[in-house]
Amino acid sequence: MLNVNQLSVHYGMIQAVKEVSFNVQQGEIVSLIGANGAGKTTILRALSGLVKPSQGTISFEAQDITKKQPEKIVASGLVHVPEGRHIFPGMSVMENLELGAFLYRDREESQAILKTVFARFPVLAERKNQDAATLSGGEQQMLAMGRALMSRPKLLLLDEPSMGLAPIFIKEIFSIIQEINRQGTTVLLIEQNAKMALSIANRGYVLETGKVVLEGTGAELLESSEVQKAYLGG
């Protein structure tokens, strides 16, 4: 579904991503793990067209999207939930969700999608008229994910969905990610909580200073002594 080949990204003179190659098959949950500064967020930003690679190619469903504009990438079915959630303050929960459906001119279709989002996130239905900025961190994460789902993604890019959340919300968010995946959406997940990320992943890649240094199934990486030592406190 997604094929990243020899991807490099520079910020001025600094090379943030160094010839990274990986793939995501349809129906999978794939996790990218690594320390802060390893290049994980930059990779997602390159996939969604927010930064332009200095080298390499990105193909999605056999179409080259390396130089496509972000809105065209969203329209193709690849949707990014950024780190920090980036919900729109001063706008209601409902208005935030409606912005996620900007691709759909057909009101009936967007209403049908909204119904499924409210079924998955009942708290958003309860608070649909509330200013999005007044939601708790966990509720804002649900809103960010709900807004992304409004555009009917085929592949969902999630950047640090558990960041800053209480443990009870973290468990709930990961459960929701699995449910979204079971219902047909492929997921590429970046997450500081390596144990949680790998426990739900079909496969994973470990990044260090912009390079892939290890790959395997989620179970293999959880059992890897290198991963345990670096990320799991083992």
GROMACS .gro file of C-alpha atoms in nm:
model
  234
    1MET     CA    1   0.000   0.000   0.000
    2LEU     CA    2   0.279   0.243   0.098
    3ASN     CA    3   0.634   0.208  -0.025
    4VAL     CA    4   0.907   0.445   0.095
    5ASN     CA    5   1.238   0.407  -0.088
    6GLN     CA    6   1.569   0.571   0.011
    7LEU     CA    7   1.392   0.873   0.164
    8SER     CA    8   1.613   1.161   0.278
    9VAL     CA    9   1.495   1.494   0.420
   10HIS     CA   10   1.707   1.799   0.499
   11TYR     CA   11   1.629   2.107   0.706
   12GLY     CA   12   1.889   2.344   0.562
   13MET     CA   13   2.224   2.178   0.624
   14ILE     CA   14   2.085   1.930   0.874
   15GLN     CA   15   1.986   1.586   0.744
   16ALA     CA   16   1.692   1.470   0.956
   17VAL     CA   17   1.616   1.151   0.760
   18LYS     CA   18   1.889   0.940   0.596
   19GLU     CA   19   1.795   0.706   0.310
   20VAL     CA   20   1.508   0.540   0.495
   21SER     CA   21   1.318   0.256   0.326
   22PHE     CA   22   1.011   0.077   0.460
   23ASN     CA   23   0.667  -0.038   0.352
   24VAL     CA   24   0.316  -0.073   0.488
   25GLN     CA   25   0.083  -0.346   0.358
   26GLN     CA   26  -0.292  -0.297   0.338
   27GLY     CA   27  -0.466  -0.387   0.666
   28GLU     CA   28  -0.155  -0.362   0.885
   29ILE     CA   29  -0.065  -0.156   1.188
   30VAL     CA   30   0.301  -0.059   1.147
   31SER     CA   31   0.490   0.126   1.422
   32LEU     CA   32   0.794   0.350   1.388
   33ILE     CA   33   0.975   0.382   1.719
   34GLY     CA   34   1.284   0.571   1.826
   35ALA     CA   35   1.412   0.843   2.057
   36ASN     CA   36   1.324   1.211   2.014
   37GLY     CA   37   1.511   1.350   1.715
   38ALA     CA   38   1.527   1.014   1.537
   39GLY     CA   39   1.337   1.153   1.238
   40LYS     CA   40   0.997   0.991   1.297
   41THR     CA   41   0.782   1.306   1.272
   42THR     CA   42   0.979   1.429   0.971
   43ILE     CA   43   0.901   1.102   0.790
   44LEU     CA   44   0.526   1.149   0.848
   45ARG     CA   45   0.548   1.511   0.735
   46ALA     CA   46   0.719   1.396   0.415
   47LEU     CA   47   0.454   1.129   0.355
   48SER     CA   48   0.175   1.386   0.386
   49GLY     CA   49   0.350   1.644   0.165
   50LEU     CA   50   0.426   1.896   0.441
   51VAL     CA   51   0.801   1.876   0.378
   52LYS     CA   52   0.967   1.787   0.049
   53PRO     CA   53   1.225   1.506   0.040
   54SER     CA   54   1.575   1.585  -0.084
   55GLN     CA   55   1.607   1.228  -0.212
   56GLY     CA   56   1.401   0.912  -0.256
   57THR     CA   57   1.046   0.822  -0.355
   58ILE     CA   58   0.712   0.767  -0.182
   59SER     CA   59   0.443   0.563  -0.352
   60PHE     CA   60   0.090   0.509  -0.224
   61GLU     CA   61  -0.130   0.248  -0.389
   62ALA     CA   62   0.126   0.229  -0.675
   63GLN     CA   63   0.103   0.606  -0.740
   64ASP     CA   64   0.409   0.828  -0.692
   65ILE     CA   65   0.312   1.094  -0.435
   66THR     CA   66   0.666   1.224  -0.363
   67LYS     CA   67   0.596   1.572  -0.502
   68LYS     CA   68   0.219   1.588  -0.462
   69GLN     CA   69   0.054   1.874  -0.273
   70PRO     CA   70  -0.084   1.787   0.075
   71GLU     CA   71  -0.451   1.832  -0.025
   72LYS     CA   72  -0.404   1.591  -0.319
   73ILE     CA   73  -0.245   1.336  -0.084
   74VAL     CA   74  -0.542   1.363   0.155
   75ALA     CA   75  -0.777   1.317  -0.141
   76SER     CA   76  -0.592   0.997  -0.235
   77GLY     CA   77  -0.673   0.852   0.110
   78LEU     CA   78  -0.356   0.914   0.313
   79VAL     CA   79  -0.447   1.125   0.620
   80HIS     CA   80  -0.219   1.260   0.895
   81VAL     CA   81  -0.309   1.318   1.263
   82PRO     CA   82  -0.019   1.540   1.375
   83GLU     CA   83   0.167   1.541   1.703
   84GLY     CA   84   0.002   1.786   1.943
   85ARG     CA   85  -0.343   1.726   1.790
   86HIS     CA   86  -0.379   2.075   1.634
   87ILE     CA   87  -0.751   2.106   1.690
   88PHE     CA   88  -0.896   2.450   1.605
   89PRO     CA   89  -0.966   2.654   1.921
   90GLY     CA   90  -1.256   2.896   1.914
   91MET     CA   91  -1.445   2.649   1.698
   92SER     CA   92  -1.690   2.389   1.821
   93VAL     CA   93  -1.628   2.014   1.818
   94MET     CA   94  -1.881   1.992   1.533
   95GLU     CA   95  -1.704   2.261   1.327
   96ASN     CA   96  -1.370   2.084   1.374
   97LEU     CA   97  -1.523   1.759   1.249
   98GLU     CA   98  -1.690   1.928   0.953
   99LEU     CA   99  -1.352   2.066   0.844
  100GLY     CA  100  -1.231   1.705   0.823
  101ALA     CA  101  -1.500   1.639   0.561
  102PHE     CA  102  -1.395   1.927   0.333
  103LEU     CA  103  -1.348   1.678   0.045
  104TYR     CA  104  -1.713   1.578   0.049
  105ARG     CA  105  -1.952   1.818  -0.122
  106ASP     CA  106  -2.239   1.574  -0.068
  107ARG     CA  107  -2.398   1.664   0.266
  108GLU     CA  108  -2.568   1.326   0.290
  109GLU     CA  109  -2.234   1.148   0.257
  110SER     CA  110  -2.062   1.367   0.518
  111GLN     CA  111  -2.356   1.315   0.756
  112ALA     CA  112  -2.321   0.937   0.716
  113ILE     CA  113  -1.949   0.959   0.800
  114LEU     CA  114  -2.028   1.186   1.098
  115LYS     CA  115  -2.269   0.925   1.230
  116THR     CA  116  -1.995   0.658   1.231
  117VAL     CA  117  -1.750   0.899   1.401
  118PHE     CA  118  -2.003   0.979   1.676
  119ALA     CA  119  -2.068   0.605   1.722
  120ARG     CA  120  -1.696   0.549   1.775
  121PHE     CA  121  -1.645   0.859   1.993
  122PRO     CA  122  -1.970   0.914   2.188
  123VAL     CA  123  -1.809   1.192   2.396
  124LEU     CA  124  -1.777   1.402   2.079
  125ALA     CA  125  -2.149   1.369   2.013
  126GLU     CA  126  -2.221   1.477   2.372
  127ARG     CA  127  -1.994   1.783   2.334
  128LYS     CA  128  -2.053   1.870   1.970
  129ASN     CA  129  -2.143   2.234   2.048
  130GLN     CA  130  -1.859   2.285   2.297
  131ASP     CA  131  -1.546   2.489   2.211
  132ALA     CA  132  -1.287   2.227   2.113
  133ALA     CA  133  -1.022   2.403   2.322
  134THR     CA  134  -1.215   2.324   2.643
  135LEU     CA  135  -1.192   1.945   2.593
  136SER     CA  136  -0.947   1.740   2.800
  137GLY     CA  137  -0.626   1.616   2.636
  138GLY     CA  138  -0.772   1.271   2.575
  139GLU     CA  139  -1.091   1.416   2.429
  140GLN     CA  140  -0.888   1.645   2.202
  141GLN     CA  141  -0.697   1.340   2.076
  142MET     CA  142  -1.028   1.169   2.002
  143LEU     CA  143  -1.140   1.483   1.817
  144ALA     CA  144  -0.819   1.492   1.611
  145MET     CA  145  -0.868   1.126   1.518
  146GLY     CA  146  -1.239   1.177   1.451
  147ARG     CA  147  -1.162   1.476   1.228
  148ALA     CA  148  -0.915   1.261   1.029
  149LEU     CA  149  -1.171   0.981   0.995
  150MET     CA  150  -1.419   1.231   0.846
  151SER     CA  151  -1.210   1.220   0.526
  152ARG     CA  152  -1.243   0.840   0.506
  153PRO     CA  153  -0.871   0.754   0.512
  154LYS     CA  154  -0.734   0.435   0.363
  155LEU     CA  155  -0.407   0.488   0.552
  156LEU     CA  156  -0.405   0.682   0.881
  157LEU     CA  157  -0.076   0.838   0.998
  158LEU     CA  158  -0.077   0.885   1.375
  159ASP     CA  159   0.198   1.093   1.537
  160GLU     CA  160   0.234   1.040   1.914
  161PRO     CA  161  -0.137   0.986   1.991
  162SER     CA  162  -0.070   0.913   2.360
  163MET     CA  163   0.153   1.215   2.428
  164GLY     CA  164   0.058   1.397   2.747
  165LEU     CA  165  -0.239   1.171   2.823
  166ALA     CA  166  -0.333   1.002   3.151
  167PRO     CA  167  -0.280   0.622   3.152
  168ILE     CA  168  -0.656   0.553   3.138
  169PHE     CA  169  -0.685   0.760   2.818
  170ILE     CA  170  -0.374   0.596   2.667
  171LYS     CA  171  -0.533   0.253   2.701
  172GLU     CA  172  -0.855   0.381   2.544
  173ILE     CA  173  -0.678   0.551   2.252
  174PHE     CA  174  -0.483   0.233   2.169
  175SER     CA  175  -0.802   0.030   2.187
  176ILE     CA  176  -0.965   0.276   1.942
  177ILE     CA  177  -0.665   0.248   1.706
  178GLN     CA  178  -0.708  -0.130   1.698
  179GLU     CA  179  -1.081  -0.094   1.635
  180ILE     CA  180  -1.023   0.153   1.349
  181ASN     CA  181  -0.779  -0.096   1.200
  182ARG     CA  182  -1.019  -0.390   1.239
  183GLN     CA  183  -1.280  -0.193   1.050
  184GLY     CA  184  -1.052  -0.160   0.748
  185THR     CA  185  -0.817   0.136   0.793
  186THR     CA  186  -0.443   0.071   0.765
  187VAL     CA  187  -0.237   0.251   1.033
  188LEU     CA  188   0.119   0.388   1.046
  189LEU     CA  189   0.189   0.479   1.407
  190ILE     CA  190   0.465   0.687   1.565
  191GLU     CA  191   0.473   0.654   1.940
  192GLN     CA  192   0.711   0.722   2.230
  193ASN     CA  193   0.539   0.448   2.428
  194ALA     CA  194   0.727   0.173   2.245
  195LYS     CA  195   0.576  -0.111   2.449
  196MET     CA  196   0.217  -0.011   2.369
  197ALA     CA  197   0.298   0.064   2.005
  198LEU     CA  198   0.470  -0.269   1.941
  199SER     CA  199   0.207  -0.466   2.134
  200ILE     CA  200  -0.059  -0.369   1.876
  201ALA     CA  201   0.168  -0.359   1.567
  202ASN     CA  202   0.193  -0.625   1.300
  203ARG     CA  203   0.540  -0.495   1.221
  204GLY     CA  204   0.774  -0.223   1.338
  205TYR     CA  205   1.084  -0.028   1.245
  206VAL     CA  206   1.336   0.123   1.489
  207LEU     CA  207   1.488   0.458   1.392
  208GLU     CA  208   1.810   0.610   1.523
  209THR     CA  209   1.944   0.946   1.405
  210GLY     CA  210   1.741   0.937   1.086
  211LYS     CA  211   1.813   0.575   0.987
  212VAL     CA  212   1.627   0.244   1.018
  213VAL     CA  213   1.848   0.026   1.238
  214LEU     CA  214   1.611  -0.262   1.314
  215GLU     CA  215   1.288  -0.408   1.177
  216GLY     CA  216   1.065  -0.704   1.252
  217THR     CA  217   0.723  -0.808   1.372
  218GLY     CA  218   0.583  -0.628   1.675
  219ALA     CA  219   0.642  -0.941   1.885
  220GLU     CA  220   1.002  -0.981   1.762
  221LEU     CA  221   1.090  -0.622   1.845
  222LEU     CA  222   0.928  -0.647   2.189
  223GLU     CA  223   1.153  -0.944   2.262
  224SER     CA  224   1.467  -0.786   2.111
  225SER     CA  225   1.733  -0.720   2.375
  226GLU     CA  226   1.837  -0.403   2.189
  227VAL     CA  227   1.484  -0.264   2.194
  228GLN     CA  228   1.429  -0.366   2.557
  229LYS     CA  229   1.750  -0.196   2.663
  230ALA     CA  230   1.692   0.126   2.466
  231TYR     CA  231   1.315   0.174   2.491
  232LEU     CA  232   1.154  -0.063   2.739
  233GLY     CA  233   1.380  -0.019   3.041
  234GLY     CA  234   1.498  -0.380   3.018
   0.00000   0.00000   0.00000
